[in-house]
GROMACS .gro file of C-alpha atoms in nm:
model
  185
    1TYR     CA    1   2.153  -0.715  -0.990
    2LEU     CA    2   2.244  -0.754  -0.626
    3ASP     CA    3   2.064  -0.976  -0.379
    4ILE     CA    4   2.153  -0.796  -0.058
    5PRO     CA    5   2.105  -0.986   0.271
    6PRO     CA    6   1.782  -0.820   0.394
    7LEU     CA    7   1.612  -0.898   0.061
    8ARG     CA    8   1.767  -1.238  -0.009
    9GLY     CA    9   1.491  -1.466  -0.126
   10ALA     CA   10   1.232  -1.187  -0.159
   11GLU     CA   11   1.177  -1.243  -0.530
   12GLU     CA   12   1.136  -1.618  -0.482
   13ALA     CA   13   0.884  -1.558  -0.203
   14LEU     CA   14   0.683  -1.325  -0.427
   15LEU     CA   15   0.690  -1.579  -0.709
   16ASP     CA   16   0.567  -1.851  -0.473
   17PHE     CA   17   0.293  -1.624  -0.336
   18LEU     CA   18   0.168  -1.463  -0.659
   19GLY     CA   19   0.328  -1.655  -0.946
   20GLU     CA   20   0.337  -1.464  -1.273
   21ASN     CA   21   0.153  -1.175  -1.106
   22SER     CA   22   0.449  -1.088  -0.881
   23GLY     CA   23   0.542  -0.807  -1.123
   24LEU     CA   24   0.239  -0.618  -0.996
   25VAL     CA   25   0.413  -0.579  -0.659
   26PHE     CA   26   0.722  -0.433  -0.824
   27ASN     CA   27   0.495  -0.195  -1.016
   28PHE     CA   28   0.318  -0.097  -0.692
   29LEU     CA   29   0.646  -0.018  -0.519
   30SER     CA   30   0.793   0.167  -0.819
   31LYS     CA   31   0.804   0.545  -0.834
   32VAL     CA   32   0.899   0.529  -1.202
   33GLU     CA   33   0.651   0.295  -1.369
   34THR     CA   34   0.298   0.393  -1.465
   35ILE     CA   35   0.053   0.250  -1.213
   36SER     CA   36  -0.104  -0.078  -1.323
   37PRO     CA   37  -0.481  -0.123  -1.350
   38ALA     CA   38  -0.459  -0.341  -1.037
   39GLY     CA   39  -0.277  -0.065  -0.850
   40ARG     CA   40  -0.533   0.192  -0.964
   41ALA     CA   41  -0.823  -0.028  -0.849
   42PHE     CA   42  -0.651  -0.080  -0.511
   43TRP     CA   43  -0.591   0.291  -0.451
   44GLN     CA   44  -0.946   0.385  -0.550
   45ALA     CA   45  -1.073   0.129  -0.300
   46GLU     CA   46  -0.831   0.256  -0.035
   47LEU     CA   47  -0.952   0.614  -0.081
   48TYR     CA   48  -1.301   0.493   0.002
   49LEU     CA   49  -1.196   0.268   0.292
   50ARG     CA   50  -0.991   0.550   0.445
   51GLN     CA   51  -1.310   0.760   0.426
   52LEU     CA   52  -1.154   1.013   0.191
   53ASP     CA   53  -1.428   0.939  -0.064
   54ASP     CA   54  -1.797   0.916   0.017
   55VAL     CA   55  -1.859   0.694  -0.286
   56ALA     CA   56  -1.623   0.421  -0.408
   57GLY     CA   57  -1.443   0.535  -0.723
   58GLU     CA   58  -1.543   0.899  -0.670
   59THR     CA   59  -1.188   1.037  -0.702
   60GLU     CA   60  -0.937   0.945  -0.969
   61VAL     CA   61  -0.613   0.815  -0.821
   62LYS     CA   62  -0.407   1.077  -1.009
   63GLN     CA   63  -0.626   1.354  -0.867
   64ALA     CA   64  -0.589   1.219  -0.512
   65ALA     CA   65  -0.210   1.194  -0.559
   66VAL     CA   66  -0.192   1.555  -0.678
   67GLU     CA   67  -0.401   1.671  -0.382
   68ALA     CA   68  -0.180   1.479  -0.137
   69LYS     CA   69   0.133   1.621  -0.298
   70ASP     CA   70  -0.012   1.973  -0.272
   71ARG     CA   71  -0.083   1.923   0.099
   72VAL     CA   72   0.272   1.804   0.162
   73GLU     CA   73   0.422   2.088  -0.043
   74ALA     CA   74   0.217   2.340   0.159
   75GLU     CA   75   0.427   2.241   0.462
   76PRO     CA   76   0.758   2.418   0.530
   77GLU     CA   77   1.051   2.254   0.352
   78GLU     CA   78   1.203   2.130   0.680
   79MET     CA   79   0.882   1.944   0.763
   80GLN     CA   80   0.859   1.800   0.411
   81ASN     CA   81   1.211   1.659   0.444
   82ALA     CA   82   1.136   1.522   0.791
   83ILE     CA   83   0.824   1.344   0.665
   84ARG     CA   84   1.004   1.195   0.362
   85GLY     CA   85   1.258   1.013   0.579
   86SER     CA   86   1.026   0.941   0.870
   87VAL     CA   87   0.943   0.619   1.046
   88LEU     CA   88   0.577   0.726   1.018
   89LEU     CA   89   0.593   0.724   0.637
   90ALA     CA   90   0.777   0.391   0.637
   91ARG     CA   91   0.503   0.249   0.863
   92GLN     CA   92   0.228   0.376   0.632
   93ASN     CA   93   0.405   0.240   0.324
   94PHE     CA   94   0.452  -0.098   0.493
   95ILE     CA   95   0.080  -0.120   0.573
   96SER     CA   96  -0.019  -0.015   0.219
   97ALA     CA   97   0.216  -0.273   0.065
   98ALA     CA   98   0.084  -0.550   0.293
   99ARG     CA   99  -0.276  -0.457   0.212
  100PHE     CA  100  -0.191  -0.451  -0.159
  101GLY     CA  101  -0.050  -0.803  -0.130
  102TYR     CA  102  -0.373  -0.923   0.033
  103PHE     CA  103  -0.571  -0.740  -0.237
  104LEU     CA  104  -0.378  -0.920  -0.512
  105ARG     CA  105  -0.413  -1.257  -0.342
  106ARG     CA  106  -0.789  -1.218  -0.293
  107GLY     CA  107  -0.824  -1.094  -0.651
  108LEU     CA  108  -0.634  -1.395  -0.781
  109GLN     CA  109  -0.858  -1.631  -0.583
  110ARG     CA  110  -1.171  -1.463  -0.720
  111LEU     CA  111  -1.039  -1.461  -1.077
  112ASP     CA  112  -0.952  -1.832  -1.047
  113LEU     CA  113  -1.307  -1.898  -0.925
  114GLU     CA  114  -1.456  -1.704  -1.215
  115ARG     CA  115  -1.230  -1.886  -1.461
  116SER     CA  116  -1.345  -2.220  -1.322
  117LEU     CA  117  -1.703  -2.108  -1.388
  118GLY     CA  118  -1.610  -2.001  -1.743
  119GLN     CA  119  -1.659  -1.629  -1.671
  120GLY     CA  120  -1.317  -1.474  -1.603
  121SER     CA  121  -1.040  -1.422  -1.855
  122GLY     CA  122  -0.735  -1.209  -1.918
  123SER     CA  123  -0.457  -1.105  -1.683
  124LEU     CA  124  -0.512  -1.039  -1.315
  125SER     CA  125  -0.421  -0.672  -1.356
  126ASP     CA  126  -0.664  -0.617  -1.645
  127TRP     CA  127  -0.939  -0.808  -1.464
  128MET     CA  128  -0.887  -0.597  -1.150
  129GLY     CA  129  -0.885  -0.281  -1.359
  130SER     CA  130  -1.230  -0.373  -1.492
  131LEU     CA  131  -1.385  -0.424  -1.148
  132THR     CA  132  -1.658  -0.192  -1.034
  133PRO     CA  133  -1.541   0.036  -0.753
  134ALA     CA  134  -1.768  -0.149  -0.509
  135ASP     CA  135  -1.612  -0.486  -0.603
  136ALA     CA  136  -1.260  -0.341  -0.568
  137VAL     CA  137  -1.352  -0.215  -0.220
  138GLU     CA  138  -1.463  -0.563  -0.118
  139LEU     CA  139  -1.132  -0.709  -0.236
  140ALA     CA  140  -0.931  -0.437  -0.060
  141ARG     CA  141  -1.125  -0.461   0.265
  142ALA     CA  142  -0.938  -0.682   0.510
  143ALA     CA  143  -1.097  -1.025   0.504
  144THR     CA  144  -1.122  -1.030   0.880
  145LYS     CA  145  -1.073  -0.794   1.171
  146GLU     CA  146  -0.804  -1.034   1.288
  147GLY     CA  147  -0.616  -0.994   0.959
  148GLN     CA  148  -0.637  -0.617   0.983
  149ARG     CA  149  -0.519  -0.625   1.343
  150ALA     CA  150  -0.231  -0.856   1.249
  151VAL     CA  151  -0.100  -0.610   0.988
  152GLN     CA  152  -0.135  -0.321   1.234
  153HIS     CA  153   0.035  -0.521   1.510
  154HIS     CA  154   0.323  -0.618   1.284
  155ALA     CA  155   0.364  -0.254   1.176
  156THR     CA  156   0.368  -0.144   1.541
  157GLN     CA  157   0.631  -0.404   1.623
  158LEU     CA  158   0.850  -0.289   1.334
  159PHE     CA  159   0.797   0.088   1.345
  160GLY     CA  160   0.621   0.184   1.668
  161SER     CA  161   0.278   0.316   1.760
  162GLU     CA  162   0.099   0.515   1.490
  163ILE     CA  163  -0.048   0.751   1.749
  164GLU     CA  164   0.295   0.828   1.896
  165LEU     CA  165   0.447   0.877   1.552
  166LEU     CA  166   0.165   1.113   1.451
  167GLN     CA  167   0.203   1.311   1.773
  168GLN     CA  168   0.564   1.383   1.680
  169LEU     CA  169   0.438   1.600   1.394
  170ASP     CA  170   0.293   1.846   1.650
  171TYR     CA  171   0.641   1.922   1.785
  172GLY     CA  172   0.807   2.017   1.457
  173PRO     CA  173   1.050   1.855   1.213
  174ASP     CA  174   1.322   1.789   1.470
  175ALA     CA  175   1.082   1.573   1.672
  176VAL     CA  176   0.988   1.348   1.377
  177GLN     CA  177   1.167   1.014   1.417
  178GLN     CA  178   1.378   0.932   1.113
  179LEU     CA  179   1.457   0.591   0.967
  180GLN     CA  180   1.796   0.470   1.076
  181LEU     CA  181   1.957   0.241   0.824
  182SER     CA  182   2.201  -0.021   0.939
  183ASP     CA  183   2.566  -0.020   0.837
  184GLU     CA  184   2.484  -0.310   0.602
  185SER     CA  185   2.252  -0.092   0.394
   0.00000   0.00000   0.00000
């Protein structure tokens, strides 16, 4: 285990923010682990909010992932490689991770409320996995327009304008801005 400088204190911050549920974030970010029920509920809600589904819960997350993978693999290999290391993908992943954090926090608040009323029980992940698709959408929806704008603004400050990054795709793989890692990484 190494606590490299850019991540120093990250685990403690997650523990302070989500307590025992911080493992759900590691699961969300993992490409190896099976997606948690909380992660599945989040992605089903996101499919609806991104207007990829007409009805909340219409598409299984695995099916949507396969379809997305097929679309990427239909691109020439050079473009696939450019997208994998792109600033655009990093920006999208940052926004998804931030929204997932808000989703977990709002879910935890609602579960705590239900527990105080004698209705909620079990782990946060299991409780979220049992939500109706409509309830998951309401938890995933940004609480305020200001909150949504703040995440978008922060992403723009870190990675650049989404519109400009998307426009790069029109000019081929060589035009797609790639992540540049520092010498420390």
